[in-house]
Short mmCIF file of C-alpha atoms and ligand atoms in Angstrom, two decimals:
data_model
loop_
_atom_site.label_atom_id
_atom_site.label_comp_id
_atom_site.label_asym_id
_atom_site.label_seq_id
_atom_site.Cartn_x
_atom_site.Cartn_y
_atom_site.Cartn_z
CA UNK A 273 31.71 27.44 9.41
CA UNK A 274 28.99 25.46 6.43
CA UNK A 275 26.51 23.16 8.48
CA UNK A 276 28.72 20.08 8.31
CA UNK A 277 31.93 21.66 9.44
CA UNK A 278 33.00 20.25 13.08
CA UNK A 279 32.88 22.84 15.39
CA UNK A 280 31.33 23.18 18.50
CA UNK A 281 28.33 21.21 19.93
CA UNK A 282 25.07 22.81 18.89
CA UNK A 283 22.85 24.32 21.19
CA UNK A 284 19.67 22.75 21.81
CA UNK A 285 18.11 25.14 19.80
CA UNK A 286 19.72 24.00 16.84
CA UNK A 287 19.63 20.20 17.36
CA UNK A 288 16.58 19.65 14.98
CA UNK A 289 14.43 21.72 12.50
CA UNK A 290 12.81 18.98 10.10
CA UNK A 291 14.16 20.33 6.59
CA UNK A 292 11.24 17.58 5.24
CA UNK A 293 6.78 18.78 4.66
CA UNK A 294 4.24 16.84 5.01
CA UNK A 295 0.56 16.27 4.00
CA UNK A 296 -1.60 17.56 6.62
CA UNK A 297 -2.82 14.94 8.77
CA UNK A 298 -3.44 12.67 12.50
CA UNK A 299 -0.57 9.98 13.67
CA UNK A 300 -1.37 7.86 16.87
CA UNK A 301 1.63 6.21 18.24
CA UNK A 302 3.08 5.34 22.05
CA UNK A 303 -0.28 6.73 23.32
CA UNK A 304 -0.88 10.24 21.65
CA UNK A 305 -2.96 11.51 18.95
CA UNK A 306 -0.23 13.98 16.88
CA UNK A 307 0.18 15.79 14.29
CA UNK A 308 1.61 13.91 11.04
CA UNK A 309 4.50 15.94 11.35
CA UNK A 310 5.67 14.95 14.63
CA UNK A 311 4.79 11.26 13.88
CA UNK A 312 8.76 10.36 14.15
CA UNK A 313 10.56 6.89 14.14
CA UNK A 314 13.85 6.35 16.24
CA UNK A 315 16.53 5.51 13.66
CA UNK A 316 17.53 2.85 16.36
CA UNK A 317 13.84 1.44 15.01
CA UNK A 318 14.48 -2.13 13.29
CA UNK A 319 11.94 -0.89 11.05
CA UNK A 320 13.82 1.69 9.81
CA UNK A 321 17.49 0.00 9.88
CA UNK A 322 16.27 -3.78 8.77
CA UNK A 323 13.08 -2.92 7.29
CA UNK A 324 11.68 -5.17 10.15
CA UNK A 325 7.95 -4.99 9.60
CA UNK A 326 4.37 -5.44 8.50
CA UNK A 327 1.75 -2.65 7.85
CA UNK A 328 -1.77 -2.35 6.02
CA UNK A 329 -3.67 0.46 3.72
CA UNK A 330 -6.65 0.99 4.33
CA UNK A 331 -9.09 3.76 2.77
CA UNK A 332 -12.32 6.01 4.12
CA UNK A 333 -14.09 6.89 1.16
CA UNK A 334 -16.67 9.42 0.89
CA UNK A 335 -16.34 9.41 5.47
CA UNK A 336 -16.42 5.54 5.47
CA UNK A 337 -13.73 2.58 5.96
CA UNK A 338 -14.06 0.20 3.35
CA UNK A 339 -13.62 -3.64 3.84
CA UNK A 340 -11.55 -2.32 7.53
CA UNK A 341 -12.17 -6.17 8.82
CA UNK A 342 -10.43 -6.98 5.63
CA UNK A 343 -7.62 -4.95 6.47
CA UNK A 344 -7.07 -5.48 9.82
CA UNK A 345 -7.35 -9.53 8.98
CA UNK A 346 -4.42 -9.12 6.76
CA UNK A 347 -1.94 -6.88 9.60
CA UNK A 348 -3.29 -9.51 12.22
CA UNK A 349 -1.79 -12.81 10.04
CA UNK A 350 1.41 -10.47 9.16
CA UNK A 351 1.99 -9.94 12.77
CA UNK A 352 1.59 -13.38 13.89
CA UNK A 353 4.14 -14.54 11.27
CA UNK A 354 6.77 -12.06 11.79
CA UNK A 355 5.81 -12.91 15.41
CA UNK A 356 5.22 -9.25 16.45
CA UNK A 357 3.36 -8.39 18.75
CA UNK A 358 0.91 -5.40 19.15
CA UNK A 359 0.13 -3.40 22.27
CA UNK A 360 -3.81 -3.66 21.88
CA UNK A 361 -6.88 -5.65 20.82
CA UNK A 362 -8.65 -5.41 17.33
CA UNK A 363 -10.84 -2.85 19.09
CA UNK A 364 -8.80 -0.46 20.46
CA UNK A 365 -6.92 -0.58 17.20
CA UNK A 366 -10.05 -0.53 15.60
CA UNK A 367 -10.92 3.16 17.81
CA UNK A 368 -7.17 4.39 17.15
CA UNK A 369 -8.20 4.37 13.29
CA UNK A 370 -11.41 5.60 13.56
CA UNK A 371 -9.79 8.63 15.38
CA UNK A 372 -7.07 9.51 13.05
CA UNK A 373 -9.35 10.14 10.49
CA UNK A 374 -11.88 12.02 12.85
CA UNK A 375 -9.30 13.85 14.12
CA UNK A 376 -7.52 15.01 10.68
CA UNK A 377 -11.30 15.42 9.41
CA UNK A 378 -10.50 14.05 6.56
CA UNK A 379 -14.22 12.14 4.05
CA UNK A 380 -11.39 10.90 1.86
CA UNK A 381 -7.95 9.24 3.78
CA UNK A 382 -5.19 6.87 3.05
CA UNK A 383 -5.14 5.18 6.63
CA UNK A 384 -1.94 3.00 7.32
CA UNK A 385 -1.19 1.19 10.52
CA UNK A 386 2.09 -0.25 11.11
CA UNK A 387 3.48 -2.22 13.74
CA UNK A 388 8.13 -2.18 13.61
CA UNK A 389 9.78 -4.21 15.90
CA UNK A 390 11.19 -1.48 17.93
CA UNK A 391 14.08 -1.02 19.99
CA UNK A 392 16.12 -2.30 22.91
CA UNK A 393 18.33 0.13 25.55
CA UNK A 394 21.02 -2.05 24.86
CA UNK A 395 20.89 -1.63 20.92
CA UNK A 396 20.59 -5.95 21.22
CA UNK A 397 21.31 -8.00 17.75
CA UNK A 398 18.16 -10.24 19.00
CA UNK A 399 15.06 -9.58 18.15
CA UNK A 400 13.35 -10.99 20.77
CA UNK A 401 14.74 -7.96 22.66
CA UNK A 402 13.16 -5.43 21.39
CA UNK A 403 9.90 -3.80 22.21
CA UNK A 404 7.58 -4.07 19.30
CA UNK A 405 5.82 -0.41 18.45
CA UNK A 406 2.36 -0.19 16.56
CA UNK A 407 2.11 3.23 14.98
CA UNK A 408 -1.30 4.76 12.83
CA UNK A 409 -1.88 7.66 10.72
CA UNK A 410 -4.63 8.86 8.29
CA UNK A 411 -3.63 11.80 5.61
CA UNK A 412 -5.85 12.96 2.46
CA UNK A 413 -6.19 9.79 -0.29
CA UNK A 414 -3.66 9.51 -2.73
CA UNK A 415 -3.79 7.33 -5.96
CA UNK A 416 -1.42 5.05 -8.38
CA UNK A 417 -2.89 7.27 -11.29
CA UNK A 418 -3.43 10.67 -11.38
CA UNK A 419 -6.62 12.41 -13.54
CA UNK A 420 -5.21 11.82 -17.05
CA UNK A 421 -3.69 8.62 -16.26
CA UNK A 422 -7.26 8.14 -15.02
CA UNK A 423 -9.09 9.20 -18.43
CA UNK A 424 -6.26 8.02 -20.93
CA UNK A 425 -4.62 4.94 -18.99
CA UNK A 426 -1.13 4.37 -17.19
CA UNK A 427 1.73 4.19 -19.65
CA UNK A 428 3.82 0.68 -18.02
CA UNK A 429 6.98 -0.48 -18.84
CA UNK A 430 7.68 -4.23 -17.70
CA UNK A 431 11.04 -4.98 -15.93
CA UNK A 432 13.70 -7.39 -16.08
CA UNK A 433 13.78 -6.70 -12.00
CA UNK A 434 12.63 -10.23 -10.57
CA UNK A 435 10.49 -9.56 -7.54
CA UNK A 436 11.70 -10.54 -4.47
CA UNK A 437 10.59 -14.00 -4.71
CA UNK A 438 7.83 -15.43 -2.25
CA UNK A 439 10.91 -18.14 -0.64
CA UNK A 440 12.90 -15.46 0.77
CA UNK A 441 9.44 -13.62 1.74
CA UNK A 442 6.33 -14.08 1.54
CA UNK A 443 4.41 -11.73 -0.21
CA UNK A 444 1.38 -11.85 1.76
CA UNK A 445 3.09 -10.29 4.66
CA UNK A 446 2.39 -6.84 3.73
CA UNK A 447 6.10 -4.75 3.75
CA UNK A 448 8.28 -2.41 3.13
CA UNK A 449 10.96 -4.37 1.22
CA UNK A 450 10.82 -2.21 -1.84
CA UNK A 451 14.35 -1.93 -3.78
CA UNK A 452 13.21 -3.53 -6.38
CA UNK A 453 10.04 -2.26 -6.95
CA UNK A 454 11.58 1.32 -6.26
CA UNK A 455 14.86 -0.04 -9.01
CA UNK A 456 11.60 -0.76 -11.51
CA UNK A 457 10.08 2.43 -11.13
CA UNK A 458 13.76 3.99 -12.09
CA UNK A 459 13.99 1.67 -15.10
CA UNK A 460 10.60 2.49 -15.91
CA UNK A 461 10.77 6.87 -15.97
CA UNK A 462 14.47 6.20 -18.07
CA UNK A 463 12.25 4.63 -20.96
CA UNK A 464 9.74 6.86 -20.70
CA UNK A 465 6.67 5.05 -18.73
CA UNK A 466 4.98 6.29 -15.79
CA UNK A 467 5.18 2.75 -13.72
CA UNK A 468 6.34 -0.50 -13.94
CA UNK A 469 5.43 -4.24 -13.79
CA UNK A 470 7.84 -6.71 -11.97
CA UNK A 471 7.92 -9.90 -13.03
CA UNK A 472 8.73 -13.35 -11.39
CA UNK A 473 11.77 -15.20 -11.20
CA UNK A 474 10.20 -17.30 -13.48
CA UNK A 475 9.61 -15.30 -15.94
CA UNK A 476 6.05 -14.65 -15.37
CA UNK A 477 4.45 -11.52 -14.61
CA UNK A 478 4.43 -10.69 -10.71
CA UNK A 479 2.78 -7.02 -9.15
CA UNK A 480 3.73 -3.38 -9.52
CA UNK A 481 5.07 -0.47 -7.04
CA UNK A 482 1.61 -0.75 -4.68
CA UNK A 483 -0.52 -2.37 -7.25
CA UNK A 484 -1.24 -6.08 -8.53
CA UNK A 485 -2.53 -6.34 -11.96
CA UNK A 486 -5.22 -7.87 -14.29
CA UNK A 487 -5.84 -8.35 -17.90
CA UNK A 488 -8.92 -9.45 -20.21
CA UNK A 489 -7.29 -12.21 -22.28
CA UNK A 490 -9.97 -14.06 -24.41
CA UNK A 491 -12.93 -13.22 -22.93
CA UNK A 492 -11.56 -14.14 -18.90
CA UNK A 493 -10.04 -11.52 -16.70
CA UNK A 494 -6.69 -12.88 -15.39
CA UNK A 495 -4.64 -11.94 -12.24
CA UNK A 496 -1.46 -14.04 -11.07
CA UNK A 497 -2.28 -16.18 -8.49
CA UNK A 498 0.73 -16.44 -6.66
CA UNK A 499 3.73 -14.31 -5.19
CA UNK A 500 2.00 -11.29 -5.04
CA UNK A 501 0.53 -9.43 -2.20
CA UNK A 502 -2.97 -10.77 -1.97
CA UNK A 503 -4.80 -7.18 -1.90
CA UNK A 504 -7.94 -6.10 -0.88
CA UNK A 505 -8.71 -4.42 -4.23
CA UNK A 506 -7.46 -7.16 -6.38
CA UNK A 507 -10.12 -9.50 -4.07
CA UNK A 508 -12.18 -6.80 -4.31
CA UNK A 509 -12.20 -7.30 -8.34
CA UNK A 510 -12.52 -11.06 -8.48
CA UNK A 511 -15.87 -10.83 -6.10
CA UNK A 512 -16.95 -8.23 -8.53
CA UNK A 513 -16.20 -10.43 -11.90
CA UNK A 514 -18.54 -13.71 -9.52
CA UNK A 515 -20.95 -11.63 -8.77
CA UNK A 516 -21.47 -10.42 -12.27
CA UNK A 517 -20.70 -13.24 -14.08
CA UNK A 518 -17.66 -12.52 -15.96
CA UNK A 519 -14.97 -15.22 -16.68
CA UNK A 520 -12.50 -14.67 -13.97
CA UNK A 521 -9.99 -16.38 -11.81
CA UNK A 522 -5.56 -16.39 -10.62
CA UNK A 523 -3.36 -18.24 -12.47
CA UNK A 524 0.33 -17.58 -14.10
CA UNK A 525 0.21 -14.71 -16.08
CA UNK A 526 2.50 -14.68 -18.69
CA UNK A 527 3.86 -11.87 -20.52
CA UNK A 528 3.30 -12.55 -24.39
CA UNK A 529 -0.49 -13.12 -22.48
CA UNK A 530 -0.45 -9.53 -20.89
CA UNK A 531 1.44 -7.68 -23.84
CA UNK A 532 -1.81 -9.75 -26.47
CA UNK A 533 -4.87 -8.80 -23.64
CA UNK A 534 -8.11 -7.05 -24.67
CA UNK A 535 -7.58 -4.63 -22.20
CA UNK A 536 -4.91 -4.25 -19.07
CA UNK A 537 -5.96 -2.64 -15.55
CA UNK A 538 -3.62 -2.28 -12.04
CA UNK A 539 -5.68 -2.44 -8.73
CA UNK A 540 -4.78 -0.74 -5.19
CA UNK A 541 -6.00 0.99 -1.91
CA UNK A 542 -4.50 3.59 -3.74
CA UNK A 543 -6.36 4.71 -7.02
CA UNK A 544 -9.05 1.86 -7.06
CA UNK A 545 -8.94 0.32 -10.69
CA UNK A 546 -6.92 1.93 -12.97
CA UNK A 547 -6.44 1.54 -16.04
CA UNK A 548 -3.25 0.64 -18.57
CA UNK A 549 -3.04 1.52 -22.37
CA UNK A 550 0.64 1.60 -22.96
CA UNK A 551 2.90 -1.70 -22.58
CA UNK A 552 7.07 -1.57 -22.98
CA UNK A 553 5.12 1.75 -25.50
CA UNK A 554 2.81 -0.71 -26.75
CA UNK A 555 -0.60 0.58 -26.94
CA UNK A 556 -3.14 -2.08 -25.11
CA UNK A 557 -5.91 -3.42 -27.03
CA UNK A 558 -7.43 -0.36 -28.49
CA UNK A 559 -5.06 1.71 -26.46
CA UNK A 560 -7.68 3.42 -24.38
CA UNK A 561 -9.26 2.16 -21.07
CA UNK A 562 -11.86 -0.45 -22.42
CA UNK A 563 -15.84 -1.55 -21.30
CA UNK A 564 -14.78 -4.01 -19.00
CA UNK A 565 -12.06 -2.06 -16.63
CA UNK A 566 -14.98 0.71 -17.23
CA UNK A 567 -17.60 -1.90 -15.59
CA UNK A 568 -15.34 -3.18 -12.53
CA UNK A 569 -14.33 0.44 -11.73
CA UNK A 570 -17.89 1.87 -11.17
CA UNK A 571 -18.86 -1.16 -9.22
CA UNK A 572 -16.21 -1.22 -6.90
CA UNK A 573 -16.81 2.40 -6.12
CA UNK A 574 -20.40 1.47 -6.16
CA UNK A 575 -19.33 -1.07 -3.17
CA UNK A 576 -18.45 1.44 -0.87
CA UNK A 577 -21.65 2.89 -0.37
CA UNK A 578 -22.72 -1.13 0.54
CA UNK A 579 -22.99 -2.28 4.13
CA UNK A 580 -21.13 -5.52 3.75
CA UNK A 581 -17.97 -3.75 3.35
CA UNK A 582 -18.62 -0.07 4.51
CA UNK A 583 -18.50 1.58 7.94
CA UNK A 584 -18.83 5.30 8.47
CA UNK A 585 -16.74 7.23 10.72
CA UNK A 586 -17.63 9.02 13.52
CA UNK A 587 -15.99 12.89 12.89
CA UNK A 588 -17.84 14.44 15.88
CA UNK A 589 -18.79 18.14 15.58
N1 PLP B 697 0.69 -5.33 -3.86
C1 PLP B 697 1.43 -4.68 -3.52
C2 PLP B 697 2.98 -4.75 -3.73
C3 PLP B 697 1.00 -3.74 -2.27
O1 PLP B 697 1.97 -2.34 -1.80
C4 PLP B 697 0.26 -3.03 -2.76
C5 PLP B 697 -0.75 -2.61 -1.85
O2 PLP B 697 0.10 -1.67 -1.02
C6 PLP B 697 -0.69 -3.89 -3.53
C7 PLP B 697 -0.22 -4.84 -4.54
C8 PLP B 697 -2.55 -3.49 -3.45
O3 PLP B 697 -3.08 -4.26 -2.37
P1 PLP B 697 -4.24 -3.88 -1.49
O4 PLP B 697 -5.44 -3.79 -3.15
O5 PLP B 697 -4.71 -4.33 -0.58
O6 PLP B 697 -4.16 -2.15 -2.00
#
């Protein structure tokens, strides 16, 4: 008999053996801290069945959270817009996040807080009947770009797939509606690229899977102004530019301007500031990471030790 033939009901021991593997980490859910391998969500959860959820991702670098207040504020704003309610206040949320990191022991961590619509005992179709569910976890910090790509710049493709328009879903609500982005990724892989940028319905540049984009055009650093997640890394870059008197602004970014840019880079909590050296197979500027990108990257990581933004984790013994 194969695993999938109908047959007698399996014994209790046979009922669930997880075929997946997980990174090392700790999660919080239902009032408990558990190893990440045990942090499971019900198949009946609206978050899983309908992507009815919001989340935020913050990182810990060198044992300290970076801009945790800003990530919690963005998370709270998304929750409010979706009419989701947390079972705790911000102080308790902060404690949960700190504890996940401390228990994981990771000094560089990817830390996610998420809230799903949850479930109801009657499997009601009315979202108001569901009990919202908060979860959080800390795993090792990953990056959109690997070491080699950081050295030589990422190779991106520009997709014709339109990013879900803001009229349908406000991108300021950080969400798991990623099918446009994932379709774009496969399209990019088919073209030999490593990642993808999507456009808006009007053809201007939007963002990619988990990152915002910047272009140095005629001496000014530009990033798309609307229809994208207001990334915390994006904001940090704009603030760095302001502090360093580098001209920078958010405005619509055409594909032509992007392709003619002297430098292009992407930004994400997962990797920080990451250079782009090819777009649709064509070199960007000099075809290698540029000096402006390098200077901004250096400042970005320097800000991680700045008391304005760093919040140390207490790891205990
Ligand atoms: N855009 C999208 C769609 C994202 O999901 C993310 C982060 O996950 C970003 C941009 C970058 O935002 P941040 O810099 O806050 O990580």
